[in-house]
Amino acid sequence: MNIGRLDKRITHQKRVDTVDAWNHSVVTYANQLTLWASVNFKAGKESQSAEQRVNIDRVFFTIRPHNDMAVTDRISYAGAFYDIHAIETIGRGSGLRLITTRRDNDE
């Protein structure tokens, strides 16, 4: 892994399950770490879901090794949120590749 290509700042957000005043479960995210990463935009697609047009972008983030990363977490980058779907180890543990998607509803 070429560390010089880790030139973008991303924020790792940890999923936090809480309960509101009416005893309903609420999912929130708390900022965990700010990391250097390389960002690689892959394929994007557009689909119709529940009478709404939905854009889905697939993005790979490459970061240095980090033990506290889970697929229930998400990444904040450039004002958008990316859901983590898979975490791949690069080589012999020299880095991690986060496979994420960003959903964007037009309406």
mmCIF file of N, CA and C in Angstrom:
data_model
loop_
_atom_site.group_PDB
_atom_site.id
_atom_site.type_symbol
_atom_site.label_atom_id
_atom_site.label_comp_id
_atom_site.label_asym_id
_atom_site.label_seq_id
_atom_site.Cartn_x
_atom_site.Cartn_y
_atom_site.Cartn_z
ATOM 1 N N MET A 1 0.842 -1.171 0.000
ATOM 2 C CA MET A 1 0.000 0.000 0.000
ATOM 3 C C MET A 1 0.892 1.240 0.000
ATOM 4 N N ASN A 2 0.589 2.163 -0.899
ATOM 5 C CA ASN A 2 1.336 3.411 -0.994
ATOM 6 C C ASN A 2 0.701 4.446 -0.074
ATOM 7 N N ILE A 3 1.376 4.761 1.021
ATOM 8 C CA ILE A 3 0.821 5.666 2.024
ATOM 9 C C ILE A 3 0.635 7.071 1.464
ATOM 10 N N GLY A 4 1.410 7.455 0.473
ATOM 11 C CA GLY A 4 1.290 8.781 -0.126
ATOM 12 C C GLY A 4 -0.050 9.015 -0.805
ATOM 13 N N ARG A 5 -0.755 7.952 -1.144
ATOM 14 C CA ARG A 5 -2.070 8.089 -1.788
ATOM 15 C C ARG A 5 -3.204 8.298 -0.780
ATOM 16 N N LEU A 6 -2.903 8.180 0.495
ATOM 17 C CA LEU A 6 -3.911 8.421 1.534
ATOM 18 C C LEU A 6 -3.981 9.927 1.766
ATOM 19 N N ASP A 7 -4.663 10.629 0.861
ATOM 20 C CA ASP A 7 -4.635 12.092 0.872
ATOM 21 C C ASP A 7 -5.981 12.752 1.141
ATOM 22 N N LYS A 8 -6.976 11.987 1.552
ATOM 23 C CA LYS A 8 -8.295 12.529 1.872
ATOM 24 C C LYS A 8 -8.610 12.272 3.343
ATOM 25 N N ARG A 9 -9.323 13.205 3.968
ATOM 26 C CA ARG A 9 -9.712 13.054 5.369
ATOM 27 C C ARG A 9 -11.139 12.504 5.431
ATOM 28 N N ILE A 10 -11.309 11.401 6.149
ATOM 29 C CA ILE A 10 -12.626 10.806 6.355
ATOM 30 C C ILE A 10 -12.861 10.674 7.857
ATOM 31 N N THR A 11 -14.125 10.547 8.231
ATOM 32 C CA THR A 11 -14.466 10.364 9.640
ATOM 33 C C THR A 11 -15.181 9.035 9.803
ATOM 34 N N HIS A 12 -14.671 8.202 10.690
ATOM 35 C CA HIS A 12 -15.304 6.934 11.024
ATOM 36 C C HIS A 12 -16.363 7.220 12.078
ATOM 37 N N GLN A 13 -17.618 6.835 11.787
ATOM 38 C CA GLN A 13 -18.710 7.052 12.723
ATOM 39 C C GLN A 13 -19.232 5.710 13.216
ATOM 40 N N LYS A 14 -19.262 5.563 14.531
ATOM 41 C CA LYS A 14 -19.698 4.327 15.191
ATOM 42 C C LYS A 14 -21.213 4.366 15.395
ATOM 43 N N ARG A 15 -21.877 3.243 15.120
ATOM 44 C CA ARG A 15 -23.324 3.139 15.328
ATOM 45 C C ARG A 15 -23.616 3.043 16.829
ATOM 46 N N VAL A 16 -24.604 3.829 17.278
ATOM 47 C CA VAL A 16 -25.013 3.834 18.668
ATOM 48 C C VAL A 16 -26.522 3.637 18.710
ATOM 49 N N ASP A 17 -26.970 2.564 19.371
ATOM 50 C CA ASP A 17 -28.396 2.301 19.532
ATOM 51 C C ASP A 17 -28.834 2.871 20.874
ATOM 52 N N THR A 18 -29.820 3.777 20.845
ATOM 53 C CA THR A 18 -30.317 4.392 22.065
ATOM 54 C C THR A 18 -31.832 4.243 22.125
ATOM 55 N N VAL A 19 -32.403 4.667 23.220
ATOM 56 C CA VAL A 19 -33.863 4.618 23.417
ATOM 57 C C VAL A 19 -34.332 6.033 23.725
ATOM 58 N N ASP A 20 -35.406 6.471 23.041
ATOM 59 C CA ASP A 20 -35.917 7.818 23.283
ATOM 60 C C ASP A 20 -36.886 7.842 24.463
ATOM 61 N N ALA A 21 -37.498 8.980 24.690
ATOM 62 C CA ALA A 21 -38.387 9.163 25.845
ATOM 63 C C ALA A 21 -39.625 8.273 25.786
ATOM 64 N N TRP A 22 -40.021 7.834 24.597
ATOM 65 C CA TRP A 22 -41.198 6.970 24.443
ATOM 66 C C TRP A 22 -40.817 5.499 24.345
ATOM 67 N N ASN A 23 -39.586 5.197 24.696
ATOM 68 C CA ASN A 23 -39.069 3.834 24.722
ATOM 69 C C ASN A 23 -38.967 3.193 23.330
ATOM 70 N N HIS A 24 -38.743 4.036 22.308
ATOM 71 C CA HIS A 24 -38.505 3.544 20.954
ATOM 72 C C HIS A 24 -36.999 3.508 20.703
ATOM 73 N N SER A 25 -36.550 2.505 20.000
ATOM 74 C CA SER A 25 -35.116 2.454 19.695
ATOM 75 C C SER A 25 -34.794 3.454 18.586
ATOM 76 N N VAL A 26 -33.679 4.127 18.761
ATOM 77 C CA VAL A 26 -33.232 5.149 17.821
ATOM 78 C C VAL A 26 -31.777 4.855 17.479
ATOM 79 N N VAL A 27 -31.469 4.870 16.200
ATOM 80 C CA VAL A 27 -30.094 4.648 15.747
ATOM 81 C C VAL A 27 -29.452 6.002 15.475
ATOM 82 N N THR A 28 -28.321 6.246 16.102
ATOM 83 C CA THR A 28 -27.535 7.451 15.857
ATOM 84 C C THR A 28 -26.094 7.032 15.589
ATOM 85 N N TYR A 29 -25.290 7.983 15.143
ATOM 86 C CA TYR A 29 -23.884 7.703 14.872
ATOM 87 C C TYR A 29 -23.027 8.732 15.593
ATOM 88 N N ALA A 30 -21.953 8.265 16.198
ATOM 89 C CA ALA A 30 -21.026 9.133 16.927
ATOM 90 C C ALA A 30 -19.671 9.120 16.221
ATOM 91 N N ASN A 31 -19.073 10.296 16.069
ATOM 92 C CA ASN A 31 -17.750 10.377 15.459
ATOM 93 C C ASN A 31 -16.746 9.621 16.313
ATOM 94 N N GLN A 32 -16.006 8.728 15.670
ATOM 95 C CA GLN A 32 -15.028 7.895 16.364
ATOM 96 C C GLN A 32 -13.610 8.401 16.116
ATOM 97 N N LEU A 33 -13.224 8.489 14.846
ATOM 98 C CA LEU A 33 -11.865 8.874 14.459
ATOM 99 C C LEU A 33 -11.895 9.647 13.159
ATOM 100 N N THR A 34 -10.892 10.483 12.966
ATOM 101 C CA THR A 34 -10.654 11.080 11.658
ATOM 102 C C THR A 34 -9.397 10.423 11.106
ATOM 103 N N LEU A 35 -9.502 9.901 9.880
ATOM 104 C CA LEU A 35 -8.430 9.096 9.289
ATOM 105 C C LEU A 35 -8.028 9.638 7.927
ATOM 106 N N TRP A 36 -6.807 9.321 7.511
ATOM 107 C CA TRP A 36 -6.374 9.580 6.144
ATOM 108 C C TRP A 36 -6.770 8.380 5.298
ATOM 109 N N ALA A 37 -7.245 8.632 4.078
ATOM 110 C CA ALA A 37 -7.707 7.547 3.217
ATOM 111 C C ALA A 37 -7.506 7.913 1.754
ATOM 112 N N SER A 38 -7.497 6.902 0.915
ATOM 113 C CA SER A 38 -7.633 7.134 -0.521
ATOM 114 C C SER A 38 -9.075 6.770 -0.877
ATOM 115 N N VAL A 39 -9.648 7.509 -1.804
ATOM 116 C CA VAL A 39 -11.047 7.339 -2.177
ATOM 117 C C VAL A 39 -11.104 6.936 -3.637
ATOM 118 N N ASN A 40 -11.822 5.835 -3.920
ATOM 119 C CA ASN A 40 -11.933 5.321 -5.278
ATOM 120 C C ASN A 40 -13.408 5.120 -5.595
ATOM 121 N N PHE A 41 -13.951 5.983 -6.445
ATOM 122 C CA PHE A 41 -15.350 5.877 -6.835
ATOM 123 C C PHE A 41 -15.490 4.801 -7.899
ATOM 124 N N LYS A 42 -16.348 3.828 -7.624
ATOM 125 C CA LYS A 42 -16.597 2.729 -8.563
ATOM 126 C C LYS A 42 -17.893 3.008 -9.311
ATOM 127 N N ALA A 43 -18.615 1.984 -9.640
ATOM 128 C CA ALA A 43 -19.840 2.119 -10.425
ATOM 129 C C ALA A 43 -20.947 2.778 -9.616
ATOM 130 N N GLY A 44 -21.795 3.505 -10.308
ATOM 131 C CA GLY A 44 -22.984 4.072 -9.700
ATOM 132 C C GLY A 44 -24.189 3.615 -10.493
ATOM 133 N N LYS A 45 -25.341 3.608 -9.858
ATOM 134 C CA LYS A 45 -26.552 3.229 -10.587
ATOM 135 C C LYS A 45 -27.725 4.015 -10.041
ATOM 136 N N GLU A 46 -28.757 4.042 -10.837
ATOM 137 C CA GLU A 46 -29.968 4.751 -10.471
ATOM 138 C C GLU A 46 -31.120 3.769 -10.564
ATOM 139 N N SER A 47 -31.996 3.786 -9.573
ATOM 140 C CA SER A 47 -33.140 2.864 -9.586
ATOM 141 C C SER A 47 -34.368 3.562 -9.036
ATOM 142 N N GLN A 48 -35.506 2.912 -9.219
ATOM 143 C CA GLN A 48 -36.769 3.413 -8.705
ATOM 144 C C GLN A 48 -37.140 2.574 -7.492
ATOM 145 N N SER A 49 -37.383 3.223 -6.347
ATOM 146 C CA SER A 49 -37.725 2.506 -5.132
ATOM 147 C C SER A 49 -38.794 3.293 -4.390
ATOM 148 N N ALA A 50 -39.943 2.672 -4.157
ATOM 149 C CA ALA A 50 -41.054 3.291 -3.430
ATOM 150 C C ALA A 50 -41.431 4.634 -4.046
ATOM 151 N N GLU A 51 -41.572 4.640 -5.365
ATOM 152 C CA GLU A 51 -41.973 5.844 -6.108
ATOM 153 C C GLU A 51 -40.965 6.984 -6.015
ATOM 154 N N GLN A 52 -39.713 6.658 -5.690
ATOM 155 C CA GLN A 52 -38.653 7.660 -5.646
ATOM 156 C C GLN A 52 -37.471 7.193 -6.469
ATOM 157 N N ARG A 53 -36.819 8.119 -7.095
ATOM 158 C CA ARG A 53 -35.595 7.809 -7.811
ATOM 159 C C ARG A 53 -34.450 7.795 -6.810
ATOM 160 N N VAL A 54 -33.665 6.732 -6.778
ATOM 161 C CA VAL A 54 -32.578 6.579 -5.811
ATOM 162 C C VAL A 54 -31.274 6.371 -6.571
ATOM 163 N N ASN A 55 -30.293 7.209 -6.279
ATOM 164 C CA ASN A 55 -28.952 7.051 -6.839
ATOM 165 C C ASN A 55 -28.099 6.313 -5.820
ATOM 166 N N ILE A 56 -27.387 5.289 -6.293
ATOM 167 C CA ILE A 56 -26.515 4.514 -5.410
ATOM 168 C C ILE A 56 -25.101 4.556 -5.974
ATOM 169 N N ASP A 57 -24.172 5.100 -5.190
ATOM 170 C CA ASP A 57 -22.771 5.173 -5.593
ATOM 171 C C ASP A 57 -21.971 4.183 -4.762
ATOM 172 N N ARG A 58 -21.132 3.414 -5.436
ATOM 173 C CA ARG A 58 -20.248 2.469 -4.749
ATOM 174 C C ARG A 58 -18.864 3.092 -4.645
ATOM 175 N N VAL A 59 -18.336 3.170 -3.419
ATOM 176 C CA VAL A 59 -17.063 3.845 -3.174
ATOM 177 C C VAL A 59 -16.185 2.954 -2.315
ATOM 178 N N PHE A 60 -14.898 2.849 -2.690
ATOM 179 C CA PHE A 60 -13.918 2.113 -1.901
ATOM 180 C C PHE A 60 -13.033 3.122 -1.178
ATOM 181 N N PHE A 61 -12.888 2.951 0.133
ATOM 182 C CA PHE A 61 -11.960 3.750 0.925
ATOM 183 C C PHE A 61 -10.826 2.827 1.366
ATOM 184 N N THR A 62 -9.590 3.258 1.174
ATOM 185 C CA THR A 62 -8.430 2.500 1.633
ATOM 186 C C THR A 62 -7.800 3.270 2.785
ATOM 187 N N ILE A 63 -7.605 2.583 3.917
ATOM 188 C CA ILE A 63 -7.068 3.223 5.119
ATOM 189 C C ILE A 63 -5.957 2.362 5.715
ATOM 190 N N ARG A 64 -5.222 2.925 6.661
ATOM 191 C CA ARG A 64 -4.250 2.157 7.433
ATOM 192 C C ARG A 64 -4.996 1.181 8.334
ATOM 193 N N PRO A 65 -4.358 0.140 8.854
ATOM 194 C CA PRO A 65 -5.048 -0.832 9.710
ATOM 195 C C PRO A 65 -5.703 -0.167 10.918
ATOM 196 N N HIS A 66 -6.900 -0.630 11.222
ATOM 197 C CA HIS A 66 -7.679 -0.075 12.331
ATOM 198 C C HIS A 66 -8.562 -1.185 12.875
ATOM 199 N N ASN A 67 -8.462 -1.498 14.156
ATOM 200 C CA ASN A 67 -9.158 -2.651 14.733
ATOM 201 C C ASN A 67 -10.620 -2.410 15.059
ATOM 202 N N ASP A 68 -11.019 -1.175 15.249
ATOM 203 C CA ASP A 68 -12.364 -0.885 15.743
ATOM 204 C C ASP A 68 -13.325 -0.503 14.614
ATOM 205 N N MET A 69 -13.295 -1.227 13.509
ATOM 206 C CA MET A 69 -14.133 -0.935 12.356
ATOM 207 C C MET A 69 -15.121 -2.082 12.182
ATOM 208 N N ALA A 70 -16.412 -1.785 11.959
ATOM 209 C CA ALA A 70 -17.437 -2.817 11.796
ATOM 210 C C ALA A 70 -18.366 -2.439 10.650
ATOM 211 N N VAL A 71 -19.051 -3.427 10.101
ATOM 212 C CA VAL A 71 -19.960 -3.168 8.977
ATOM 213 C C VAL A 71 -21.229 -2.441 9.414
ATOM 214 N N THR A 72 -21.455 -2.286 10.701
ATOM 215 C CA THR A 72 -22.598 -1.512 11.182
ATOM 216 C C THR A 72 -22.272 -0.020 11.249
ATOM 217 N N ASP A 73 -21.016 0.349 11.055
ATOM 218 C CA ASP A 73 -20.581 1.735 11.119
ATOM 219 C C ASP A 73 -20.732 2.403 9.756
ATOM 220 N N ARG A 74 -20.365 3.669 9.699
ATOM 221 C CA ARG A 74 -20.402 4.373 8.422
ATOM 222 C C ARG A 74 -19.245 5.357 8.344
ATOM 223 N N ILE A 75 -19.034 5.892 7.148
ATOM 224 C CA ILE A 75 -17.968 6.846 6.880
ATOM 225 C C ILE A 75 -18.606 8.172 6.481
ATOM 226 N N SER A 76 -18.073 9.254 7.012
ATOM 227 C CA SER A 76 -18.477 10.592 6.603
ATOM 228 C C SER A 76 -17.340 11.167 5.765
ATOM 229 N N TYR A 77 -17.679 11.592 4.532
ATOM 230 C CA TYR A 77 -16.666 12.139 3.633
ATOM 231 C C TYR A 77 -17.315 13.186 2.727
ATOM 232 N N ALA A 78 -16.747 14.355 2.685
ATOM 233 C CA ALA A 78 -17.183 15.439 1.798
ATOM 234 C C ALA A 78 -18.673 15.744 1.948
ATOM 235 N N GLY A 79 -19.162 15.741 3.183
ATOM 236 C CA GLY A 79 -20.548 16.098 3.436
ATOM 237 C C GLY A 79 -21.566 15.013 3.157
ATOM 238 N N ALA A 80 -21.117 13.795 2.876
ATOM 239 C CA ALA A 80 -22.025 12.675 2.602
ATOM 240 C C ALA A 80 -21.690 11.508 3.528
ATOM 241 N N PHE A 81 -22.646 10.601 3.678
ATOM 242 C CA PHE A 81 -22.462 9.434 4.534
ATOM 243 C C PHE A 81 -22.447 8.175 3.684
ATOM 244 N N TYR A 82 -21.506 7.272 3.983
ATOM 245 C CA TYR A 82 -21.310 6.050 3.225
ATOM 246 C C TYR A 82 -21.456 4.856 4.170
ATOM 247 N N ASP A 83 -22.400 3.966 3.882
ATOM 248 C CA ASP A 83 -22.620 2.769 4.689
ATOM 249 C C ASP A 83 -21.575 1.719 4.338
ATOM 250 N N ILE A 84 -20.938 1.139 5.339
ATOM 251 C CA ILE A 84 -19.923 0.105 5.117
ATOM 252 C C ILE A 84 -20.616 -1.232 4.897
ATOM 253 N N HIS A 85 -20.276 -1.919 3.791
ATOM 254 C CA HIS A 85 -20.845 -3.229 3.489
ATOM 255 C C HIS A 85 -19.845 -4.357 3.683
ATOM 256 N N ALA A 86 -18.572 -4.060 3.488
ATOM 257 C CA ALA A 86 -17.542 -5.090 3.664
ATOM 258 C C ALA A 86 -16.225 -4.413 4.029
ATOM 259 N N ILE A 87 -15.402 -5.162 4.766
ATOM 260 C CA ILE A 87 -14.075 -4.695 5.153
ATOM 261 C C ILE A 87 -13.079 -5.762 4.720
ATOM 262 N N GLU A 88 -12.163 -5.394 3.814
ATOM 263 C CA GLU A 88 -11.164 -6.334 3.302
ATOM 264 C C GLU A 88 -9.787 -5.965 3.832
ATOM 265 N N THR A 89 -9.011 -6.966 4.183
ATOM 266 C CA THR A 89 -7.631 -6.751 4.589
ATOM 267 C C THR A 89 -6.762 -6.721 3.341
ATOM 268 N N ILE A 90 -5.886 -5.744 3.256
ATOM 269 C CA ILE A 90 -4.985 -5.618 2.108
ATOM 270 C C ILE A 90 -3.661 -6.272 2.456
ATOM 271 N N GLY A 91 -3.202 -7.156 1.578
ATOM 272 C CA GLY A 91 -1.915 -7.820 1.784
ATOM 273 C C GLY A 91 -1.870 -8.577 3.091
ATOM 274 N N ARG A 92 -0.800 -8.399 3.835
ATOM 275 C CA ARG A 92 -0.630 -9.065 5.134
ATOM 276 C C ARG A 92 -0.944 -8.106 6.278
ATOM 277 N N GLY A 93 -2.027 -7.396 6.112
ATOM 278 C CA GLY A 93 -2.449 -6.482 7.167
ATOM 279 C C GLY A 93 -1.895 -5.083 7.038
ATOM 280 N N SER A 94 -1.421 -4.710 5.833
ATOM 281 C CA SER A 94 -0.848 -3.374 5.672
ATOM 282 C C SER A 94 -1.914 -2.290 5.560
ATOM 283 N N GLY A 95 -3.172 -2.687 5.352
ATOM 284 C CA GLY A 95 -4.244 -1.706 5.253
ATOM 285 C C GLY A 95 -5.599 -2.378 5.183
ATOM 286 N N LEU A 96 -6.632 -1.552 5.128
ATOM 287 C CA LEU A 96 -8.003 -2.045 4.997
ATOM 288 C C LEU A 96 -8.675 -1.360 3.821
ATOM 289 N N ARG A 97 -9.505 -2.096 3.116
ATOM 290 C CA ARG A 97 -10.343 -1.548 2.055
ATOM 291 C C ARG A 97 -11.782 -1.615 2.534
ATOM 292 N N LEU A 98 -12.431 -0.475 2.627
ATOM 293 C CA LEU A 98 -13.828 -0.404 3.051
ATOM 294 C C LEU A 98 -14.696 -0.280 1.808
ATOM 295 N N ILE A 99 -15.572 -1.239 1.610
ATOM 296 C CA ILE A 99 -16.489 -1.212 0.475
ATOM 297 C C ILE A 99 -17.794 -0.602 0.969
ATOM 298 N N THR A 100 -18.152 0.548 0.414
ATOM 299 C CA THR A 100 -19.278 1.316 0.921
ATOM 300 C C THR A 100 -20.234 1.697 -0.203
ATOM 301 N N THR A 101 -21.426 2.141 0.189
ATOM 302 C CA THR A 101 -22.366 2.719 -0.757
ATOM 303 C C THR A 101 -22.942 3.999 -0.166
ATOM 304 N N ARG A 102 -23.282 4.881 -1.065
ATOM 305 C CA ARG A 102 -23.950 6.132 -0.705
ATOM 306 C C ARG A 102 -25.275 6.161 -1.435
ATOM 307 N N ARG A 103 -26.339 6.335 -0.688
ATOM 308 C CA ARG A 103 -27.678 6.428 -1.273
ATOM 309 C C ARG A 103 -28.096 7.883 -1.289
ATOM 310 N N ASP A 104 -28.655 8.306 -2.409
ATOM 311 C CA ASP A 104 -29.069 9.682 -2.557
ATOM 312 C C ASP A 104 -30.449 9.717 -3.186
ATOM 313 N N ASN A 105 -31.448 10.161 -2.428
ATOM 314 C CA ASN A 105 -32.801 10.285 -2.951
ATOM 315 C C ASN A 105 -32.973 11.656 -3.569
ATOM 316 N N ASP A 106 -33.455 11.683 -4.808
ATOM 317 C CA ASP A 106 -33.680 12.951 -5.494
ATOM 318 C C ASP A 106 -34.850 13.726 -4.923
ATOM 319 N N GLU A 107 -35.864 13.020 -4.458
ATOM 320 C CA GLU A 107 -37.095 13.686 -4.041
ATOM 321 C C GLU A 107 -37.370 13.519 -2.585
#
